[in-house]
Coordinates of C-alpha atoms in Angstrom, one line a residue:
M76 CA 80.0 -109.5 -37.9
Y77 CA 77.7 -108.0 -35.3
L78 CA 80.5 -108.2 -32.7
L79 CA 82.8 -106.3 -35.0
N80 CA 80.3 -103.5 -35.6
R81 CA 79.6 -103.3 -31.9
N82 CA 83.4 -103.0 -31.2
C83 CA 83.7 -100.3 -33.9
G84 CA 80.8 -98.4 -32.4
W85 CA 82.4 -98.6 -28.9
Q86 CA 85.7 -97.3 -30.3
S87 CA 83.9 -94.4 -31.9
K88 CA 82.2 -93.5 -28.6
K89 CA 85.5 -93.7 -26.8
S90 CA 87.1 -91.3 -29.4
L91 CA 84.1 -88.9 -29.0
I92 CA 84.4 -89.0 -25.2
F93 CA 88.2 -88.4 -25.4
L94 CA 87.7 -85.4 -27.8
L95 CA 85.0 -83.9 -25.5
L96 CA 87.3 -84.3 -22.4
L97 CA 90.2 -82.7 -24.4
F98 CA 88.0 -79.8 -25.4
S99 CA 86.9 -79.3 -21.8
V100 CA 90.5 -79.3 -20.6
A101 CA 91.4 -76.8 -23.3
L102 CA 88.5 -74.5 -22.4
T103 CA 89.4 -74.6 -18.7
L104 CA 93.0 -73.7 -19.5
I105 CA 91.9 -70.8 -21.6
M106 CA 89.6 -69.5 -18.8
Y107 CA 92.4 -69.8 -16.3
R108 CA 94.7 -67.8 -18.5
Y109 CA 92.2 -65.1 -18.9
E110 CA 91.5 -64.9 -15.2
L111 CA 95.2 -64.9 -14.4
S112 CA 95.8 -62.1 -16.9
Y113 CA 92.9 -60.1 -15.4
C114 CA 94.2 -60.5 -11.8
N115 CA 97.6 -59.3 -12.8
E116 CA 96.1 -56.3 -14.5
T117 CA 93.9 -55.6 -11.5
A118 CA 96.9 -55.6 -9.1
K119 CA 98.8 -53.3 -11.4
Y120 CA 96.0 -50.7 -11.7
H121 CA 95.2 -50.8 -8.0
Q122 CA 98.7 -49.7 -7.3
I123 CA 98.6 -47.0 -10.0
L124 CA 95.3 -45.6 -8.7
E125 CA 96.4 -45.8 -5.1
N126 CA 99.4 -43.6 -6.0
A127 CA 97.2 -41.3 -8.0
T128 CA 94.8 -40.9 -5.2
I129 CA 97.5 -40.0 -2.7
T130 CA 98.9 -37.4 -5.2
L131 CA 95.5 -36.0 -5.8
K132 CA 94.9 -35.5 -2.1
R133 CA 98.2 -33.7 -1.7
E134 CA 97.5 -31.5 -4.7
T135 CA 94.1 -30.7 -3.5
E136 CA 95.5 -29.3 -0.3
K137 CA 98.2 -27.5 -2.2
Y138 CA 95.6 -25.8 -4.5
S139 CA 93.1 -24.9 -1.8
K140 CA 94.4 -21.3 -1.7
K141 CA 94.4 -21.1 -5.5
E142 CA 90.7 -22.2 -5.6
T143 CA 89.6 -19.2 -3.5
S144 CA 92.0 -16.6 -5.0
T145 CA 91.6 -17.3 -8.8
T146 CA 88.2 -16.8 -10.5
K147 CA 89.3 -15.8 -13.9
G148 CA 88.0 -17.4 -17.1
I149 CA 85.3 -20.0 -17.9
W150 CA 85.7 -23.7 -17.8
T151 CA 83.1 -26.1 -19.2
I152 CA 82.9 -29.6 -20.6
N153 CA 81.2 -31.4 -23.5
S154 CA 77.6 -32.6 -23.0
I155 CA 77.3 -36.0 -24.6
G156 CA 75.5 -39.2 -23.7
R157 CA 72.5 -39.8 -21.5
L158 CA 72.0 -39.2 -17.8
G159 CA 74.9 -41.3 -16.4
N160 CA 77.4 -39.8 -18.9
Q161 CA 76.1 -36.3 -18.1
M162 CA 76.6 -36.8 -14.4
G163 CA 80.1 -38.0 -14.9
E164 CA 81.0 -35.1 -17.1
Y165 CA 79.4 -32.6 -14.6
A166 CA 81.3 -34.1 -11.6
T167 CA 84.6 -34.2 -13.5
L168 CA 84.2 -30.5 -14.6
Y169 CA 83.3 -29.5 -11.1
A170 CA 86.3 -31.2 -9.6
L171 CA 88.9 -30.2 -12.2
A172 CA 87.8 -26.6 -12.4
K173 CA 88.0 -26.4 -8.6
L174 CA 91.4 -28.1 -8.5
N175 CA 92.8 -25.7 -11.2
G176 CA 91.3 -22.6 -9.7
H177 CA 88.7 -21.6 -12.4
P178 CA 84.9 -21.1 -12.4
A179 CA 82.9 -23.9 -14.0
Y180 CA 79.8 -23.6 -16.2
M181 CA 77.4 -26.1 -17.7
L182 CA 76.5 -26.1 -21.4
P183 CA 72.8 -25.6 -22.0
S184 CA 72.3 -29.2 -23.2
M185 CA 73.8 -30.5 -19.9
A186 CA 71.5 -28.2 -17.9
N187 CA 68.5 -29.6 -19.8
Y188 CA 69.5 -33.1 -18.6
L189 CA 70.4 -32.4 -15.0
S190 CA 68.6 -29.3 -13.8
P191 CA 65.1 -30.9 -13.9
I192 CA 66.3 -33.7 -11.6
F193 CA 69.0 -32.2 -9.3
K194 CA 69.7 -29.1 -7.4
T195 CA 72.9 -28.4 -9.3
T196 CA 74.7 -25.2 -8.5
L197 CA 76.9 -24.6 -11.5
P198 CA 75.6 -21.8 -13.8
T199 CA 74.6 -22.4 -17.4
L200 CA 76.4 -20.7 -20.3
H201 CA 74.3 -18.7 -22.7
Q202 CA 74.7 -19.8 -26.3
S203 CA 75.9 -16.4 -27.4
V204 CA 78.8 -16.6 -24.9
I205 CA 79.8 -20.0 -26.1
E206 CA 80.1 -18.8 -29.6
R207 CA 82.2 -15.7 -28.7
I208 CA 84.9 -17.5 -26.8
D209 CA 88.1 -18.9 -28.4
W210 CA 88.1 -22.2 -26.4
K211 CA 91.1 -24.3 -25.6
N212 CA 89.9 -27.9 -26.1
Y213 CA 91.3 -30.4 -23.7
Y214 CA 90.6 -34.1 -24.0
L215 CA 90.3 -36.3 -20.9
H216 CA 90.8 -40.0 -20.4
D217 CA 88.1 -41.9 -18.5
W218 CA 90.3 -41.8 -15.3
M219 CA 92.3 -39.2 -13.4
D220 CA 95.9 -38.5 -14.5
D221 CA 98.6 -36.4 -12.9
Q222 CA 98.7 -34.0 -15.9
Y223 CA 95.2 -32.9 -15.0
L224 CA 96.5 -31.3 -11.8
N225 CA 97.9 -28.4 -13.8
I226 CA 95.8 -27.6 -16.9
S227 CA 96.7 -24.3 -18.4
G228 CA 94.2 -21.9 -19.9
D229 CA 91.5 -19.5 -18.7
Y230 CA 88.9 -20.6 -21.3
V231 CA 89.0 -24.4 -21.4
K232 CA 86.4 -26.8 -22.8
L233 CA 87.0 -30.3 -21.5
S234 CA 86.0 -33.3 -23.6
G235 CA 85.7 -37.1 -23.5
Y236 CA 83.5 -39.5 -21.6
P237 CA 85.0 -39.3 -18.1
C238 CA 83.2 -41.4 -15.5
S239 CA 85.6 -42.3 -12.8
W240 CA 85.6 -41.7 -9.0
T241 CA 89.3 -40.9 -9.3
F242 CA 88.4 -37.4 -10.6
Y243 CA 86.1 -36.4 -7.7
H244 CA 85.9 -38.8 -4.9
H245 CA 88.2 -36.6 -2.7
I246 CA 85.3 -34.1 -2.6
R247 CA 82.5 -36.8 -2.5
E248 CA 80.3 -34.8 -0.1
E249 CA 80.3 -31.8 -2.5
I250 CA 79.4 -34.1 -5.4
L251 CA 76.6 -35.6 -3.5
R252 CA 75.2 -32.2 -2.7
E253 CA 75.3 -31.3 -6.4
F254 CA 73.2 -34.4 -7.1
T255 CA 70.6 -33.7 -4.5
F256 CA 67.2 -34.5 -6.0
H257 CA 64.5 -31.9 -6.2
D258 CA 62.0 -32.2 -3.3
F259 CA 59.1 -33.3 -5.4
I260 CA 61.1 -36.2 -6.9
T261 CA 62.1 -37.4 -3.5
E262 CA 58.6 -37.2 -2.2
Q263 CA 57.2 -39.2 -5.2
T264 CA 60.0 -41.8 -4.6
N265 CA 59.2 -42.2 -1.0
V266 CA 55.6 -42.9 -1.8
I267 CA 56.7 -45.7 -4.2
L268 CA 59.1 -47.1 -1.7
R269 CA 56.5 -47.2 1.0
R270 CA 54.1 -49.0 -1.3
I271 CA 56.9 -51.5 -2.2
R272 CA 57.5 -52.1 1.5
G273 CA 53.8 -52.9 2.3
E274 CA 53.3 -54.2 5.8
R275 CA 57.0 -55.1 6.3
K276 CA 59.1 -53.4 8.9
N277 CA 62.8 -52.7 9.0
V278 CA 63.1 -53.3 5.2
T279 CA 66.4 -53.2 3.4
Y280 CA 65.9 -51.8 -0.1
V281 CA 68.2 -53.0 -2.8
G282 CA 68.1 -51.2 -6.1
V283 CA 68.7 -53.4 -9.2
H284 CA 69.6 -51.8 -12.5
V285 CA 69.8 -54.1 -15.5
R286 CA 71.3 -52.5 -18.6
R287 CA 70.3 -54.2 -21.8
G288 CA 69.0 -52.3 -24.9
D289 CA 71.8 -51.6 -27.4
Y290 CA 74.4 -53.3 -25.1
V291 CA 73.0 -56.7 -25.9
N292 CA 74.5 -56.5 -29.4
V293 CA 77.2 -53.9 -28.9
M294 CA 79.1 -55.9 -26.2
P295 CA 79.6 -59.2 -28.1
N296 CA 79.9 -57.8 -31.6
V297 CA 82.0 -54.6 -31.0
W298 CA 83.8 -55.0 -27.6
K299 CA 84.1 -58.8 -27.3
G300 CA 82.1 -58.7 -24.1
V301 CA 78.9 -59.8 -22.5
V302 CA 76.1 -58.3 -20.5
A303 CA 74.8 -59.6 -17.2
D304 CA 73.0 -62.9 -17.4
K305 CA 70.5 -64.7 -15.2
K306 CA 73.1 -66.4 -13.0
Y307 CA 74.8 -63.1 -12.2
L308 CA 71.6 -61.6 -10.9
E309 CA 70.7 -64.7 -8.9
N310 CA 74.1 -64.6 -7.2
A311 CA 74.0 -60.9 -6.5
M312 CA 70.4 -61.1 -5.1
A313 CA 71.4 -64.2 -3.0
Y314 CA 74.2 -62.2 -1.4
F315 CA 71.7 -59.6 0.0
R316 CA 69.0 -62.2 0.9
N317 CA 71.6 -64.1 3.0
K318 CA 72.9 -61.0 4.7
Y319 CA 69.7 -59.1 5.5
K320 CA 66.4 -60.4 6.9
D321 CA 63.7 -58.3 5.1
V322 CA 65.1 -57.4 1.6
V323 CA 63.1 -55.8 -1.1
F324 CA 64.5 -55.5 -4.6
A325 CA 63.5 -52.6 -6.8
V326 CA 64.2 -53.5 -10.4
T327 CA 64.7 -50.9 -13.2
S328 CA 65.8 -51.7 -16.7
N329 CA 65.6 -50.8 -20.3
G330 CA 64.8 -54.4 -21.0
M331 CA 62.0 -55.1 -18.5
D332 CA 60.5 -58.0 -20.5
W333 CA 63.8 -59.9 -20.2
C334 CA 64.0 -59.1 -16.5
K335 CA 60.5 -60.5 -15.8
K336 CA 61.4 -63.7 -17.5
N337 CA 64.8 -64.2 -15.8
I338 CA 64.4 -62.7 -12.3
N339 CA 62.5 -65.0 -9.9
D340 CA 59.9 -63.0 -8.1
S341 CA 58.2 -66.0 -6.4
K342 CA 59.5 -64.9 -3.0
G343 CA 57.4 -61.8 -3.1
D344 CA 60.4 -59.5 -2.6
V345 CA 60.9 -58.2 -6.1
F346 CA 59.3 -55.0 -7.5
F347 CA 59.5 -54.2 -11.2
S348 CA 59.4 -50.5 -12.0
D349 CA 57.4 -50.6 -15.2
D350 CA 54.2 -48.7 -14.4
P351 CA 53.9 -46.3 -17.4
K352 CA 52.2 -43.7 -15.1
E353 CA 55.2 -43.6 -12.7
S354 CA 58.2 -45.0 -14.6
S355 CA 60.5 -42.4 -16.1
V356 CA 64.3 -42.0 -16.3
A357 CA 64.3 -39.5 -13.4
Q358 CA 61.9 -41.6 -11.3
D359 CA 63.7 -44.9 -11.9
F360 CA 67.1 -43.3 -11.1
S361 CA 65.7 -41.7 -7.9
I362 CA 64.3 -45.1 -6.8
L363 CA 67.7 -46.7 -7.2
A364 CA 69.5 -43.8 -5.5
H365 CA 67.2 -43.9 -2.5
C366 CA 67.7 -47.6 -1.8
N367 CA 70.1 -48.8 0.8
H368 CA 72.2 -51.0 -1.5
T369 CA 72.7 -51.5 -5.2
I370 CA 73.1 -54.3 -7.8
M371 CA 74.3 -52.9 -11.1
T372 CA 75.3 -54.6 -14.3
I373 CA 77.2 -52.4 -16.7
G374 CA 76.8 -48.7 -17.6
T375 CA 77.0 -45.3 -16.0
F376 CA 73.4 -45.2 -15.0
G377 CA 73.9 -48.1 -12.6
Y378 CA 77.2 -46.8 -11.4
W379 CA 75.8 -43.4 -10.3
A380 CA 72.9 -45.1 -8.6
G381 CA 75.4 -47.0 -6.5
Y382 CA 77.5 -44.0 -5.9
L383 CA 74.5 -41.9 -4.6
A384 CA 73.0 -44.7 -2.6
G385 CA 76.2 -45.1 -0.7
G386 CA 75.7 -48.7 0.6
E387 CA 77.1 -51.9 -0.7
T388 CA 77.3 -52.2 -4.4
I389 CA 77.7 -55.3 -6.5
F390 CA 78.8 -54.9 -10.0
L391 CA 79.6 -57.1 -13.0
T392 CA 83.4 -57.3 -13.6
N393 CA 85.7 -58.9 -16.1
Y394 CA 83.0 -58.8 -18.8
T395 CA 85.2 -58.5 -21.8
L396 CA 88.0 -60.7 -23.2
P397 CA 91.5 -59.4 -22.3
E398 CA 92.2 -58.6 -25.9
S399 CA 89.1 -56.3 -26.2
N400 CA 89.8 -52.8 -27.4
F401 CA 87.3 -51.7 -24.7
L402 CA 90.1 -52.1 -22.2
K403 CA 92.1 -49.3 -23.9
L404 CA 89.3 -46.9 -23.0
F405 CA 88.1 -48.4 -19.7
K406 CA 89.7 -49.6 -16.5
Y407 CA 87.6 -51.6 -14.1
E408 CA 89.7 -50.3 -11.1
A409 CA 89.1 -46.7 -12.1
A410 CA 85.4 -47.2 -12.8
F411 CA 84.3 -49.0 -9.6
L412 CA 85.1 -48.0 -6.0
P413 CA 87.6 -50.4 -4.3
Q414 CA 85.1 -51.4 -1.6
W415 CA 82.4 -52.4 -4.1
I416 CA 81.9 -56.1 -4.8
G417 CA 82.7 -57.4 -8.3
I418 CA 81.3 -60.7 -9.6
P419 CA 83.1 -61.9 -12.8
A420 CA 81.0 -62.4 -15.8
D421 CA 80.6 -65.7 -17.5
L422 CA 82.7 -65.4 -20.6
S423 CA 82.2 -69.0 -21.7
P424 CA 79.7 -68.1 -24.5
L425 CA 82.4 -65.9 -26.1
L426 CA 85.1 -68.5 -25.6
L427 CA 83.0 -71.2 -27.2
Q428 CA 82.1 -68.9 -30.1
N429 CA 85.8 -68.1 -30.6
A430 CA 86.7 -71.8 -30.4
S431 CA 84.0 -72.7 -32.9
K432 CA 85.3 -70.1 -35.3
S433 CA 88.9 -71.4 -34.9
A434 CA 87.8 -75.0 -35.6
Q435 CA 86.2 -74.0 -38.9

């Protein structure tokens, strides 16, 4: 009787092991299918954006005379979102108004965001002027499109959440000048960077922006996606530690408690920007932008830090499931510069969650 029970137990264990192996194989196949789908989409959009960039350069040359000869009307853009969104809207307005040969103006709310930080040159519309104009509203996708090369209308209000290098990268130097920090911010940032450096010489600064906050819940529950995890940050930081001798990481985040628990600072090369006397949106952003290189996770704040810093940028990619509606509004290839380095997100928590729901 004991032998029979032992054999039955062994058979149960074998069945359990077989089921676990079967589930592991199925999960691997699902991950492979998602990665293959992502790679195919990546190749397709790279070709589309390459063609769009070539066309944009040609049209820019074609419209260069138009830019200097036509000054009629007023073009502006909606002012929505926080700092990163505002910068994307400003840069897009600047580029499209220039391309179509019309003067560009900021809305007052955008000026309130940007003017205290940057030496922007676009004038600000007075509220009374805004109310008197019969605007032509023109909605933009998040990325550049051929139709935006010829937008008709003298009084145009652009709208949307544009944040793509495809709108303005052909005039990158002008955009960088628009986002030049005020001198007092730069001076304060240099003091902080010198303190971070300490006695080290020939330091390589790497800015790290970890977006958490509302995204921790929004990404999985609304967009079928994830935010950056501990492993992603470890891999990104290891890349710079292996490539450069004296690296210092300046970490900014809207979830600093999580960062301190999950980012290993035992090497003495990590600085957390959480001093309430110094930390502010403007100062955190300035620290990131004045670093040599960038590690971003998701979001426009980190994107613009990398764009202004101008060095190597590592970003989180493939962070939603292929069927996510997020991908109808957002294209990885239009959001991140081709030379930037993408590390795919670990989607296994979402896949396991979906598999568990399907099994119920």
